Amino acid sequence: MFPQWLTITTVKDDSGSPTHYVACFIDITLRKAAEEQINSLAFYDPLTLLPNRRLMGDRLKQALASSARSEKYGALLFIDLDNFKVTNDTLGHTVGDLMLQEVGQRLVTCVREGDTVARLGGDEFVLMLEGLSGNRRESAAQAKSVGEKVLATISQPYLLAGHHCRSTPSIGVTLFTDHMETSDELLKRADLAMYEAKKAGRNTLRFFDPEMQAAVATRAALEADLRNAVLCDQFKLFYQAQVDGEGILTGVEALVRWIHPERGLVPPRDFIGLAEETGLILPLGHWVLQAACAQLTNWSLRPEMSQLAISVNVSAHQFRQKEFVEQVLAVIARTGANPRRLKIELTESLLVDDVEAVIAKMTELKANGVGFSLDDFGTGYSSLSYLKRLPLDQLKIDQSFVRDILVDPNDAAIAKMVIVLAESLGLTVIAEGVETQAQRDFLAGQGCHAYQGYLFSRPIPIEEFEIFARRG
Ligand code: C2E
Ligand code: CA
Ligand code: CA
């Protein structure tokens, strides 16, 4: 049997009366198959044959309506595989695909008939449980027990095309009852909770709670403000003195401040991380560089200030930009700053990948006179063999070691180690976060003769700093 399309045509004589009919059958098997395929592509994921995002959305809408009628809770479980990318990259896409198929099959065994298992794309799956209890607490417990079953099931070892693999999921859960939330909003909540599960160390489960949402909303508002701040020039550089063993001022570290129209002065720890995540660090970092170089030019004309160097913090993200070197050189050229008075502070986080590229960029800038300091030294994990190859000028002992240097022998030992290391690599060393004379004297005793910290000056606006500098 096969589907056919029948057409019948009348054949008429000269007078217009029908003489006979021509019937024609066309086999439309292929067309029907194509239709079905279009339908299934529209609603099912071709790899796992599970419902896709669209069908999931439809079913969620229906589930919301029926839970309003039945007054029973439902739950959405947002499931994301941990480190799936690693499996995919190391064992290849074929094995990755097999894993996704098997995860899909395993998920189906975790739920009751009538519940929905969908694949949203990539390594993201959603379970939709319906007809839980009429009581919120009980429903949460039911959803949790399904979630735990998923954790256990997905964590079982896999044998895929001869490879033994493992996988764990991170799961975000949210409950639903009626039309209070849209299906999009619910998915977003489950997704948010899933991110919390990732943050909590993966291979675990988290429920959505309103605080999570509040935190996300605050962050979104801050991001919008920050975007605006970059456009509206709401930043200001503060300067913190750096002194030598005799207490003579040798330079400053430029530290950015955000002058927020409502919140007032916002310290960098409240926005640098966000700026890095959103890419806003690029225009911001550029502004900082520009402002610091303009300051150098300004000082160069004043004998009492012309010897001072400015250290500028540069985020790893900023340094990794392809055009970073050209940008710095362009700023120097435009402002007329003396590159020998400019020092770039980098952190060890820069050294996690492509050290060769880092070395090449540093070398080029260095050839143009720019200096480098390795910030927060001792808190990251730079390999000593890299350290030897980086064209650095200075190591900066992190303030966390300076803080307890007098009471914690470990901190004292690390500080001492950094000082010796700097010496043997032919680098200078500066201690930051020096707050007391006793800390300063201890560091001096260990051979460190450059300091920065509240003992000498806090980071202050340029007008205050110039008064401070004149006092000597
Ligand atoms: P950092 O580069 O390690 O800067 C030193 C931080 O220690 C500054 O905090 C400074 O105010 C603080 N500090 C200085 N002396 C003392 C002291 O004696 N005691 C104590 N307890 N703290 C001291 P700040 O200005 O809040 O900056 C925090 C971080 O924000 C900086 O850490 C740096 O990582 C980042 N940052 C600041 N400005 C910029 C910038 O222009 N660009 C980038 N990418 N990051 C920046
Ligand atoms: Ca710094
Ligand atoms: Ca530092």
Short mmCIF file of C-alpha atoms and ligand atoms in Angstrom, two decimals:
data_model
loop_
_atom_site.label_atom_id
_atom_site.label_comp_id
_atom_site.label_asym_id
_atom_site.label_seq_id
_atom_site.Cartn_x
_atom_site.Cartn_y
_atom_site.Cartn_z
CA MET A 1 0.00 0.00 0.00
CA PHE A 2 1.20 3.48 -0.75
CA PRO A 3 -0.41 6.92 -0.80
CA GLN A 4 -1.51 8.17 -4.21
CA TRP A 5 -2.73 11.41 -5.69
CA LEU A 6 -5.55 10.96 -8.24
CA THR A 7 -6.45 13.49 -10.93
CA ILE A 8 -9.26 12.96 -13.44
CA THR A 9 -9.49 15.00 -16.63
CA THR A 10 -12.48 15.12 -18.97
CA VAL A 11 -11.83 14.85 -22.69
CA LYS A 12 -14.53 16.57 -24.77
CA ASP A 13 -15.52 16.42 -28.48
CA ASP A 14 -16.14 19.46 -30.74
CA SER A 15 -19.67 19.92 -29.44
CA GLY A 16 -18.39 20.02 -25.87
CA SER A 17 -19.81 16.74 -24.62
CA PRO A 18 -17.47 14.39 -22.71
CA THR A 19 -16.21 11.42 -24.69
CA HIS A 20 -13.94 9.89 -22.10
CA TYR A 21 -11.95 10.55 -18.95
CA VAL A 22 -8.24 10.29 -18.24
CA ALA A 23 -7.35 9.26 -14.72
CA CYS A 24 -3.85 9.63 -13.46
CA PHE A 25 -2.37 8.19 -10.24
CA ILE A 26 0.78 9.76 -8.77
CA ASP A 27 2.79 8.00 -6.07
CA ILE A 28 3.28 10.58 -3.30
CA THR A 29 5.21 8.40 -0.86
CA LEU A 30 8.21 10.73 -1.01
CA ARG A 31 6.16 13.84 -0.47
CA LYS A 32 4.42 12.32 2.54
CA ALA A 33 7.75 11.24 3.97
CA ALA A 34 9.12 14.74 3.48
CA GLU A 35 6.10 16.20 5.25
CA GLU A 36 6.58 13.90 8.17
CA GLN A 37 10.23 14.72 8.32
CA ILE A 38 9.52 18.43 8.31
CA ASN A 39 7.06 17.88 11.11
CA SER A 40 9.49 15.87 13.17
CA LEU A 41 12.34 18.29 12.51
CA ALA A 42 10.12 21.07 13.71
CA PHE A 43 9.27 19.34 16.97
CA TYR A 44 11.90 16.69 17.66
CA ASP A 45 15.63 16.69 18.09
CA PRO A 46 17.02 14.53 15.28
CA LEU A 47 19.93 13.20 17.35
CA THR A 48 18.08 11.90 20.41
CA LEU A 49 14.57 11.85 18.92
CA LEU A 50 13.41 13.65 22.05
CA PRO A 51 11.07 16.66 21.91
CA ASN A 52 12.96 19.85 21.06
CA ARG A 53 12.74 23.29 22.62
CA ARG A 54 9.65 24.19 20.65
CA LEU A 55 7.60 21.14 21.55
CA MET A 56 8.82 21.45 25.12
CA GLY A 57 7.53 25.03 25.17
CA ASP A 58 4.12 23.91 23.85
CA ARG A 59 3.88 21.15 26.41
CA LEU A 60 4.90 23.48 29.20
CA LYS A 61 2.11 25.86 28.25
CA GLN A 62 -0.36 22.97 28.36
CA ALA A 63 1.07 21.79 31.66
CA LEU A 64 0.63 25.24 33.15
CA ALA A 65 -3.01 25.26 32.11
CA SER A 66 -3.69 21.78 33.45
CA SER A 67 -1.91 22.44 36.74
CA ALA A 68 -4.11 25.49 37.20
CA ARG A 69 -7.12 23.20 36.80
CA SER A 70 -5.85 20.30 38.91
CA GLU A 71 -4.17 22.57 41.50
CA LYS A 72 -1.21 20.27 41.46
CA TYR A 73 2.39 21.37 41.14
CA GLY A 74 4.66 20.57 38.28
CA ALA A 75 8.44 20.91 38.10
CA LEU A 76 11.03 21.81 35.51
CA LEU A 77 14.49 20.31 35.81
CA PHE A 78 17.13 22.00 33.71
CA ILE A 79 20.01 19.59 33.15
CA ASP A 80 23.39 20.53 31.79
CA LEU A 81 26.24 18.06 31.47
CA ASP A 82 29.46 18.99 33.25
CA ASN A 83 32.53 19.15 31.03
CA PHE A 84 30.74 17.73 28.01
CA LYS A 85 32.97 19.89 25.83
CA VAL A 86 35.99 17.98 27.07
CA THR A 87 34.49 14.65 25.98
CA ASN A 88 33.60 16.14 22.64
CA ASP A 89 37.01 17.67 22.10
CA THR A 90 39.08 14.74 23.25
CA LEU A 91 37.07 11.78 21.92
CA GLY A 92 35.48 13.42 18.91
CA HIS A 93 31.97 14.41 17.92
CA THR A 94 30.85 10.87 17.13
CA VAL A 95 31.46 9.80 20.71
CA GLY A 96 29.95 13.07 21.93
CA ASP A 97 26.80 12.35 19.91
CA LEU A 98 26.63 8.82 21.31
CA MET A 99 26.87 10.22 24.80
CA LEU A 100 24.03 12.68 24.21
CA GLN A 101 21.88 9.85 22.85
CA GLU A 102 22.59 7.69 25.84
CA VAL A 103 21.99 10.51 28.29
CA GLY A 104 18.62 11.05 26.59
CA GLN A 105 17.72 7.38 26.99
CA ARG A 106 18.81 7.33 30.61
CA LEU A 107 16.77 10.43 31.38
CA VAL A 108 13.67 8.79 30.00
CA THR A 109 14.10 5.99 32.55
CA CYS A 110 14.13 8.52 35.39
CA VAL A 111 10.62 9.84 34.85
CA ARG A 112 7.06 8.55 34.74
CA GLU A 113 5.19 8.06 31.52
CA GLY A 114 3.50 11.33 30.66
CA ASP A 115 6.44 13.42 31.89
CA THR A 116 8.46 15.13 29.17
CA VAL A 117 12.15 14.71 28.47
CA ALA A 118 13.41 17.25 25.96
CA ARG A 119 16.74 18.26 24.53
CA LEU A 120 17.09 22.00 24.19
CA GLY A 121 20.33 21.81 22.23
CA GLY A 122 23.98 21.13 22.95
CA ASP A 123 24.28 19.28 26.22
CA GLU A 124 21.16 20.85 27.71
CA PHE A 125 18.14 18.73 28.59
CA VAL A 126 14.90 19.53 30.37
CA LEU A 127 12.61 17.27 32.35
CA MET A 128 9.07 18.41 32.91
CA LEU A 129 7.25 16.62 35.70
CA GLU A 130 3.51 16.97 35.94
CA GLY A 131 0.83 16.14 38.49
CA LEU A 132 3.07 16.26 41.56
CA SER A 133 1.43 17.00 44.91
CA GLY A 134 -0.97 19.86 45.69
CA ASN A 135 1.44 20.85 48.43
CA ARG A 136 4.54 22.87 47.63
CA ARG A 137 6.83 21.16 50.14
CA GLU A 138 5.86 17.69 49.03
CA SER A 139 6.22 18.62 45.37
CA ALA A 140 9.68 19.98 46.03
CA ALA A 141 10.62 16.70 47.71
CA GLN A 142 9.28 14.73 44.75
CA ALA A 143 11.17 16.88 42.26
CA LYS A 144 14.28 16.54 44.39
CA SER A 145 14.06 12.79 44.43
CA VAL A 146 13.75 12.70 40.62
CA GLY A 147 16.72 15.06 40.44
CA GLU A 148 18.75 12.77 42.65
CA LYS A 149 17.82 9.82 40.50
CA VAL A 150 19.05 11.77 37.46
CA LEU A 151 22.33 12.57 39.22
CA ALA A 152 22.87 8.90 40.03
CA THR A 153 21.81 7.63 36.61
CA ILE A 154 23.83 10.06 34.52
CA SER A 155 26.92 9.52 36.67
CA GLN A 156 27.05 5.80 35.83
CA PRO A 157 29.98 5.00 33.53
CA TYR A 158 29.44 5.00 29.77
CA LEU A 159 30.85 2.67 27.15
CA LEU A 160 30.71 4.55 23.86
CA ALA A 161 32.25 3.09 20.71
CA GLY A 162 34.80 1.27 22.84
CA HIS A 163 35.62 4.28 25.04
CA HIS A 164 34.95 4.28 28.76
CA CYS A 165 33.65 7.72 29.71
CA ARG A 166 32.05 9.47 32.63
CA SER A 167 29.70 12.38 32.86
CA THR A 168 27.92 14.24 35.60
CA PRO A 169 25.04 16.70 35.38
CA SER A 170 24.29 20.02 37.05
CA ILE A 171 20.58 20.40 37.66
CA GLY A 172 18.41 23.44 38.31
CA VAL A 173 14.88 22.91 39.53
CA THR A 174 11.87 25.17 39.67
CA LEU A 175 8.27 24.36 40.59
CA PHE A 176 5.19 25.68 38.83
CA THR A 177 1.47 25.76 39.60
CA ASP A 178 -0.61 28.03 37.45
CA HIS A 179 -0.40 30.87 35.03
CA MET A 180 1.54 33.07 37.41
CA GLU A 181 4.67 32.75 35.31
CA THR A 182 5.18 32.42 31.59
CA SER A 183 6.86 29.33 30.22
CA ASP A 184 9.87 31.42 29.21
CA GLU A 185 10.20 32.79 32.70
CA LEU A 186 10.08 29.28 34.17
CA LEU A 187 12.78 28.01 31.86
CA LYS A 188 14.90 31.01 32.77
CA ARG A 189 14.46 30.23 36.47
CA ALA A 190 15.44 26.60 36.05
CA ASP A 191 18.43 27.74 34.01
CA LEU A 192 19.46 30.19 36.74
CA ALA A 193 19.22 27.47 39.37
CA MET A 194 21.34 25.24 37.13
CA TYR A 195 24.05 27.91 37.10
CA GLU A 196 23.97 27.94 40.88
CA ALA A 197 24.50 24.17 40.80
CA LYS A 198 27.54 24.73 38.54
CA LYS A 199 28.87 27.38 40.89
CA ALA A 200 28.40 25.03 43.81
CA GLY A 201 30.91 22.67 42.22
CA ARG A 202 28.82 20.78 39.63
CA ASN A 203 27.35 17.27 39.86
CA THR A 204 24.64 18.63 42.09
CA LEU A 205 21.16 20.07 42.18
CA ARG A 206 19.81 23.49 43.15
CA PHE A 207 16.33 24.89 43.50
CA PHE A 208 15.47 28.30 42.16
CA ASP A 209 14.85 30.89 44.83
CA PRO A 210 13.81 34.53 44.48
CA GLU A 211 17.11 35.78 45.94
CA MET A 212 18.87 34.30 42.95
CA GLN A 213 16.67 36.33 40.74
CA ALA A 214 17.21 39.49 42.77
CA ALA A 215 20.97 39.02 42.46
CA VAL A 216 20.66 38.63 38.71
CA ALA A 217 18.46 41.70 38.46
CA THR A 218 20.94 43.79 40.48
CA ARG A 219 23.72 42.60 38.28
CA ALA A 220 21.81 43.44 35.14
CA ALA A 221 21.15 46.95 36.47
CA LEU A 222 24.82 47.37 37.35
CA GLU A 223 25.81 46.20 33.91
CA ALA A 224 23.52 48.74 32.28
CA ASP A 225 24.95 51.47 34.53
CA LEU A 226 28.48 50.40 33.70
CA ARG A 227 27.78 50.49 29.99
CA ASN A 228 26.49 53.99 30.45
CA ALA A 229 29.46 54.96 32.63
CA VAL A 230 31.85 54.02 29.86
CA LEU A 231 29.97 56.31 27.48
CA CYS A 232 29.54 59.16 29.95
CA ASP A 233 33.05 59.28 31.32
CA GLN A 234 32.19 58.54 34.95
CA PHE A 235 35.62 57.19 35.84
CA LYS A 236 38.43 58.80 37.73
CA LEU A 237 41.95 57.67 38.47
CA PHE A 238 43.21 57.66 42.04
CA TYR A 239 46.93 57.52 42.65
CA GLN A 240 48.73 55.59 45.35
CA ALA A 241 52.33 56.40 46.20
CA GLN A 242 55.19 53.96 45.78
CA VAL A 243 58.31 54.73 47.80
CA ASP A 244 61.86 53.41 48.02
CA GLY A 245 63.92 52.33 51.04
CA GLU A 246 64.60 55.96 51.98
CA GLY A 247 60.91 56.80 51.84
CA ILE A 248 61.42 58.80 48.65
CA LEU A 249 58.51 58.87 46.24
CA THR A 250 59.38 56.99 43.04
CA GLY A 251 56.02 56.54 41.37
CA VAL A 252 52.36 55.68 41.75
CA GLU A 253 49.89 52.97 40.98
CA ALA A 254 46.86 54.28 39.10
CA LEU A 255 43.67 52.76 40.53
CA VAL A 256 40.39 53.38 38.81
CA ARG A 257 37.28 54.62 40.62
CA TRP A 258 33.74 54.82 39.32
CA ILE A 259 31.94 57.99 40.30
CA HIS A 260 28.37 56.73 40.07
CA PRO A 261 25.74 59.49 39.84
CA GLU A 262 23.63 57.91 42.63
CA ARG A 263 25.85 55.46 44.43
CA GLY A 264 28.84 57.78 44.69
CA LEU A 265 32.33 56.35 44.64
CA VAL A 266 32.29 52.68 43.64
CA PRO A 267 35.48 50.68 44.35
CA PRO A 268 36.91 48.48 41.59
CA ARG A 269 36.15 45.20 43.34
CA ASP A 270 32.47 45.99 42.72
CA PHE A 271 32.78 46.44 38.98
CA ILE A 272 36.08 45.22 37.50
CA GLY A 273 34.90 41.59 37.51
CA LEU A 274 31.68 42.56 35.76
CA ALA A 275 33.57 44.73 33.29
CA GLU A 276 35.75 41.74 32.46
CA GLU A 277 32.81 39.40 31.97
CA THR A 278 30.97 41.84 29.74
CA GLY A 279 33.95 43.00 27.71
CA LEU A 280 33.48 46.55 29.00
CA ILE A 281 36.99 46.26 30.42
CA LEU A 282 38.25 47.01 26.92
CA PRO A 283 36.96 50.58 26.61
CA LEU A 284 37.53 51.10 30.34
CA GLY A 285 41.10 49.80 30.20
CA HIS A 286 41.76 52.00 27.21
CA TRP A 287 40.47 55.01 29.08
CA VAL A 288 42.71 54.21 32.08
CA LEU A 289 45.76 53.92 29.87
CA GLN A 290 44.94 57.15 28.11
CA ALA A 291 44.37 59.04 31.39
CA ALA A 292 47.58 57.70 32.95
CA CYS A 293 49.66 58.60 29.88
CA ALA A 294 48.16 62.09 29.76
CA GLN A 295 49.15 62.47 33.42
CA LEU A 296 52.71 61.39 32.63
CA THR A 297 52.93 64.04 29.93
CA ASN A 298 51.58 66.65 32.29
CA TRP A 299 54.17 65.70 34.94
CA SER A 300 57.03 65.59 32.46
CA LEU A 301 56.97 69.40 32.26
CA ARG A 302 57.29 69.80 36.03
CA PRO A 303 60.74 69.02 37.42
CA GLU A 304 59.46 67.89 40.84
CA MET A 305 57.11 65.33 39.22
CA SER A 306 58.94 64.37 36.04
CA GLN A 307 60.77 61.42 37.58
CA LEU A 308 57.60 59.64 38.72
CA ALA A 309 56.48 56.43 37.05
CA ILE A 310 52.87 55.32 36.75
CA SER A 311 51.85 51.67 37.09
CA VAL A 312 48.68 50.75 35.27
CA ASN A 313 46.67 47.58 35.88
CA VAL A 314 45.87 45.68 32.72
CA SER A 315 43.39 42.80 32.81
CA ALA A 316 44.32 39.53 31.18
CA HIS A 317 41.33 39.91 28.87
CA GLN A 318 42.57 43.30 27.74
CA PHE A 319 46.14 42.13 27.25
CA ARG A 320 44.98 39.18 25.13
CA GLN A 321 43.41 41.48 22.54
CA LYS A 322 45.18 41.19 19.22
CA GLU A 323 45.61 44.94 18.92
CA PHE A 324 46.80 45.51 22.48
CA VAL A 325 50.38 46.41 21.59
CA GLU A 326 49.34 48.80 18.82
CA GLN A 327 46.81 50.42 21.13
CA VAL A 328 49.33 51.07 23.86
CA LEU A 329 51.85 52.46 21.39
CA ALA A 330 49.18 54.64 19.82
CA VAL A 331 48.18 56.06 23.21
CA ILE A 332 51.81 56.77 24.01
CA ALA A 333 52.31 58.49 20.68
CA ARG A 334 49.12 60.51 20.95
CA THR A 335 49.75 61.71 24.50
CA GLY A 336 53.48 62.15 24.08
CA ALA A 337 54.12 60.22 27.30
CA ASN A 338 57.59 58.86 28.01
CA PRO A 339 57.14 55.06 27.75
CA ARG A 340 59.97 54.57 30.26
CA ARG A 341 57.75 56.06 32.93
CA LEU A 342 54.90 53.66 32.14
CA LYS A 343 54.70 50.32 33.90
CA ILE A 344 52.06 47.72 33.14
CA GLU A 345 50.89 45.49 35.98
CA LEU A 346 49.90 42.02 34.83
CA THR A 347 48.65 39.10 36.89
CA GLU A 348 49.59 35.46 36.71
CA SER A 349 46.14 34.61 35.34
CA LEU A 350 47.48 35.81 32.01
CA LEU A 351 49.87 32.86 31.91
CA VAL A 352 47.30 30.08 31.81
CA ASP A 353 47.31 29.93 28.04
CA ASP A 354 49.42 30.88 25.08
CA VAL A 355 52.46 32.04 26.99
CA GLU A 356 54.33 32.47 23.72
CA ALA A 357 51.92 35.16 22.58
CA VAL A 358 52.21 36.88 25.96
CA ILE A 359 55.99 36.89 25.73
CA ALA A 360 55.90 38.24 22.18
CA LYS A 361 53.64 41.15 23.16
CA MET A 362 55.62 41.98 26.26
CA THR A 363 58.86 41.88 24.31
CA GLU A 364 57.53 44.29 21.73
CA LEU A 365 56.28 46.77 24.30
CA LYS A 366 59.45 46.42 26.26
CA ALA A 367 61.48 47.23 23.15
CA ASN A 368 59.54 50.49 23.11
CA GLY A 369 60.52 51.26 26.68
CA VAL A 370 57.41 50.10 28.59
CA GLY A 371 58.06 48.24 31.87
CA PHE A 372 56.24 45.30 33.44
CA SER A 373 55.39 44.29 36.97
CA LEU A 374 53.82 40.96 37.97
CA ASP A 375 50.97 41.89 40.33
CA ASP A 376 49.63 39.86 43.26
CA PHE A 377 52.65 37.62 42.93
CA GLY A 378 52.40 34.37 44.84
CA THR A 379 48.62 34.05 44.67
CA GLY A 380 48.44 32.48 41.23
CA TYR A 381 50.36 29.64 39.75
CA SER A 382 53.01 30.78 37.37
CA SER A 383 55.57 28.20 36.56
CA LEU A 384 59.09 29.27 37.41
CA SER A 385 60.27 28.30 33.95
CA TYR A 386 57.85 30.80 32.39
CA LEU A 387 58.86 33.43 34.86
CA LYS A 388 62.42 33.19 33.63
CA ARG A 389 61.31 33.83 30.06
CA LEU A 390 59.01 36.78 30.67
CA PRO A 391 60.61 40.18 30.06
CA LEU A 392 59.56 41.46 33.49
CA ASP A 393 61.04 44.29 35.52
CA GLN A 394 59.37 43.75 38.84
CA LEU A 395 57.57 41.30 41.10
CA LYS A 396 54.91 42.68 43.38
CA ILE A 397 54.49 40.80 46.65
CA ASP A 398 50.79 40.36 47.17
CA GLN A 399 49.23 42.20 50.09
CA SER A 400 47.80 38.98 51.50
CA PHE A 401 51.34 37.93 52.47
CA VAL A 402 52.25 41.37 53.79
CA ARG A 403 49.17 41.57 56.01
CA ASP A 404 50.25 38.84 58.42
CA ILE A 405 53.95 38.91 57.70
CA LEU A 406 54.77 39.52 61.36
CA VAL A 407 52.51 36.83 62.79
CA ASP A 408 52.30 34.08 60.18
CA PRO A 409 55.63 32.36 59.49
CA ASN A 410 54.25 30.94 56.22
CA ASP A 411 53.50 34.41 54.88
CA ALA A 412 56.91 35.62 55.99
CA ALA A 413 58.52 32.65 54.23
CA ILE A 414 56.63 33.32 50.99
CA ALA A 415 57.54 37.02 51.06
CA LYS A 416 61.15 36.09 51.63
CA MET A 417 61.02 33.57 48.79
CA VAL A 418 59.65 36.21 46.39
CA ILE A 419 62.40 38.64 47.36
CA VAL A 420 65.13 36.04 46.76
CA LEU A 421 63.49 34.92 43.54
CA ALA A 422 63.31 38.49 42.22
CA GLU A 423 66.94 39.02 43.08
CA SER A 424 68.08 35.87 41.33
CA LEU A 425 66.04 36.72 38.23
CA GLY A 426 67.47 40.21 38.18
CA LEU A 427 64.12 41.86 38.91
CA THR A 428 63.14 44.54 41.38
CA VAL A 429 60.58 43.73 44.04
CA ILE A 430 57.89 45.86 45.65
CA ALA A 431 55.60 45.00 48.55
CA GLU A 432 52.02 46.22 48.48
CA GLY A 433 49.55 46.63 51.32
CA VAL A 434 52.20 47.88 53.74
CA GLU A 435 50.22 49.36 56.61
CA THR A 436 52.63 49.53 59.53
CA GLN A 437 56.19 50.59 60.17
CA ALA A 438 56.88 47.13 61.61
CA GLN A 439 55.82 45.47 58.35
CA ARG A 440 58.02 47.87 56.40
CA ASP A 441 61.01 47.23 58.63
CA PHE A 442 60.56 43.48 58.45
CA LEU A 443 60.44 43.63 54.63
CA ALA A 444 63.51 45.87 54.60
CA GLY A 445 65.28 43.30 56.76
CA GLN A 446 64.49 40.66 54.15
CA GLY A 447 65.91 42.81 51.36
CA CYS A 448 62.76 44.47 49.96
CA HIS A 449 63.29 48.17 49.44
CA ALA A 450 60.20 49.37 47.63
CA TYR A 451 56.77 49.72 49.20
CA GLN A 452 53.22 50.73 48.60
CA GLY A 453 50.49 50.89 51.21
CA TYR A 454 48.41 52.90 53.62
CA LEU A 455 51.50 53.52 55.76
CA PHE A 456 52.61 55.98 53.09
CA SER A 457 49.37 56.99 51.41
CA ARG A 458 45.98 55.67 50.45
CA PRO A 459 44.94 55.91 46.79
CA ILE A 460 43.87 59.57 46.43
CA PRO A 461 42.63 61.93 43.70
CA ILE A 462 45.25 63.72 41.61
CA GLU A 463 44.87 67.10 43.38
CA GLU A 464 45.50 65.50 46.77
CA PHE A 465 48.31 63.41 45.40
CA GLU A 466 50.15 66.42 44.03
CA ILE A 467 49.96 68.10 47.43
CA PHE A 468 51.26 64.89 49.00
CA ALA A 469 54.11 64.74 46.47
CA ARG A 470 55.14 68.34 47.08
CA ARG A 471 55.37 67.71 50.83
CA GLY A 472 57.92 65.03 49.93
P1 C2E B 1 45.53 45.65 43.01
O1 C2E B 1 46.12 45.95 41.67
O2 C2E B 1 46.16 44.56 43.80
O3 C2E B 1 45.55 47.03 43.77
C1 C2E B 1 45.89 47.17 45.12
C2 C2E B 1 44.66 47.31 45.96
O4 C2E B 1 45.06 47.31 47.33
C3 C2E B 1 43.94 48.64 45.75
O5 C2E B 1 42.56 48.40 45.93
C4 C2E B 1 44.47 49.49 46.90
O6 C2E B 1 43.57 50.50 47.28
C5 C2E B 1 44.60 48.46 47.98
N1 C2E B 1 45.60 48.84 48.97
C6 C2E B 1 46.70 49.61 48.76
N2 C2E B 1 47.40 49.72 49.87
C7 C2E B 1 46.75 49.04 50.83
C8 C2E B 1 47.00 48.80 52.23
O7 C2E B 1 47.97 49.25 52.82
N3 C2E B 1 46.09 48.01 52.87
C9 C2E B 1 45.01 47.50 52.28
N4 C2E B 1 44.17 46.74 52.99
N5 C2E B 1 44.74 47.70 50.97
C10 C2E B 1 45.61 48.46 50.25
P2 C2E B 1 41.54 48.98 44.89
O8 C2E B 1 41.95 50.33 44.46
O9 C2E B 1 40.21 48.79 45.51
O10 C2E B 1 41.71 48.02 43.64
C11 C2E B 1 41.35 46.69 43.74
C12 C2E B 1 41.74 45.95 42.49
O11 C2E B 1 41.00 46.41 41.37
C13 C2E B 1 43.19 46.14 42.10
O12 C2E B 1 43.98 45.32 42.86
C14 C2E B 1 43.15 45.77 40.64
O13 C2E B 1 43.19 44.36 40.51
C15 C2E B 1 41.79 46.24 40.21
N6 C2E B 1 41.92 47.52 39.51
C16 C2E B 1 42.01 48.76 40.02
N7 C2E B 1 42.15 49.67 39.03
C17 C2E B 1 42.17 48.97 37.87
C18 C2E B 1 42.30 49.35 36.49
O14 C2E B 1 42.47 50.50 36.12
N8 C2E B 1 42.27 48.34 35.56
C19 C2E B 1 42.12 47.04 35.93
N9 C2E B 1 42.11 46.12 34.98
N10 C2E B 1 42.01 46.66 37.21
C20 C2E B 1 42.03 47.62 38.18
CA CA B 2 47.91 46.37 40.84
CA CA B 3 48.09 43.76 43.71
#
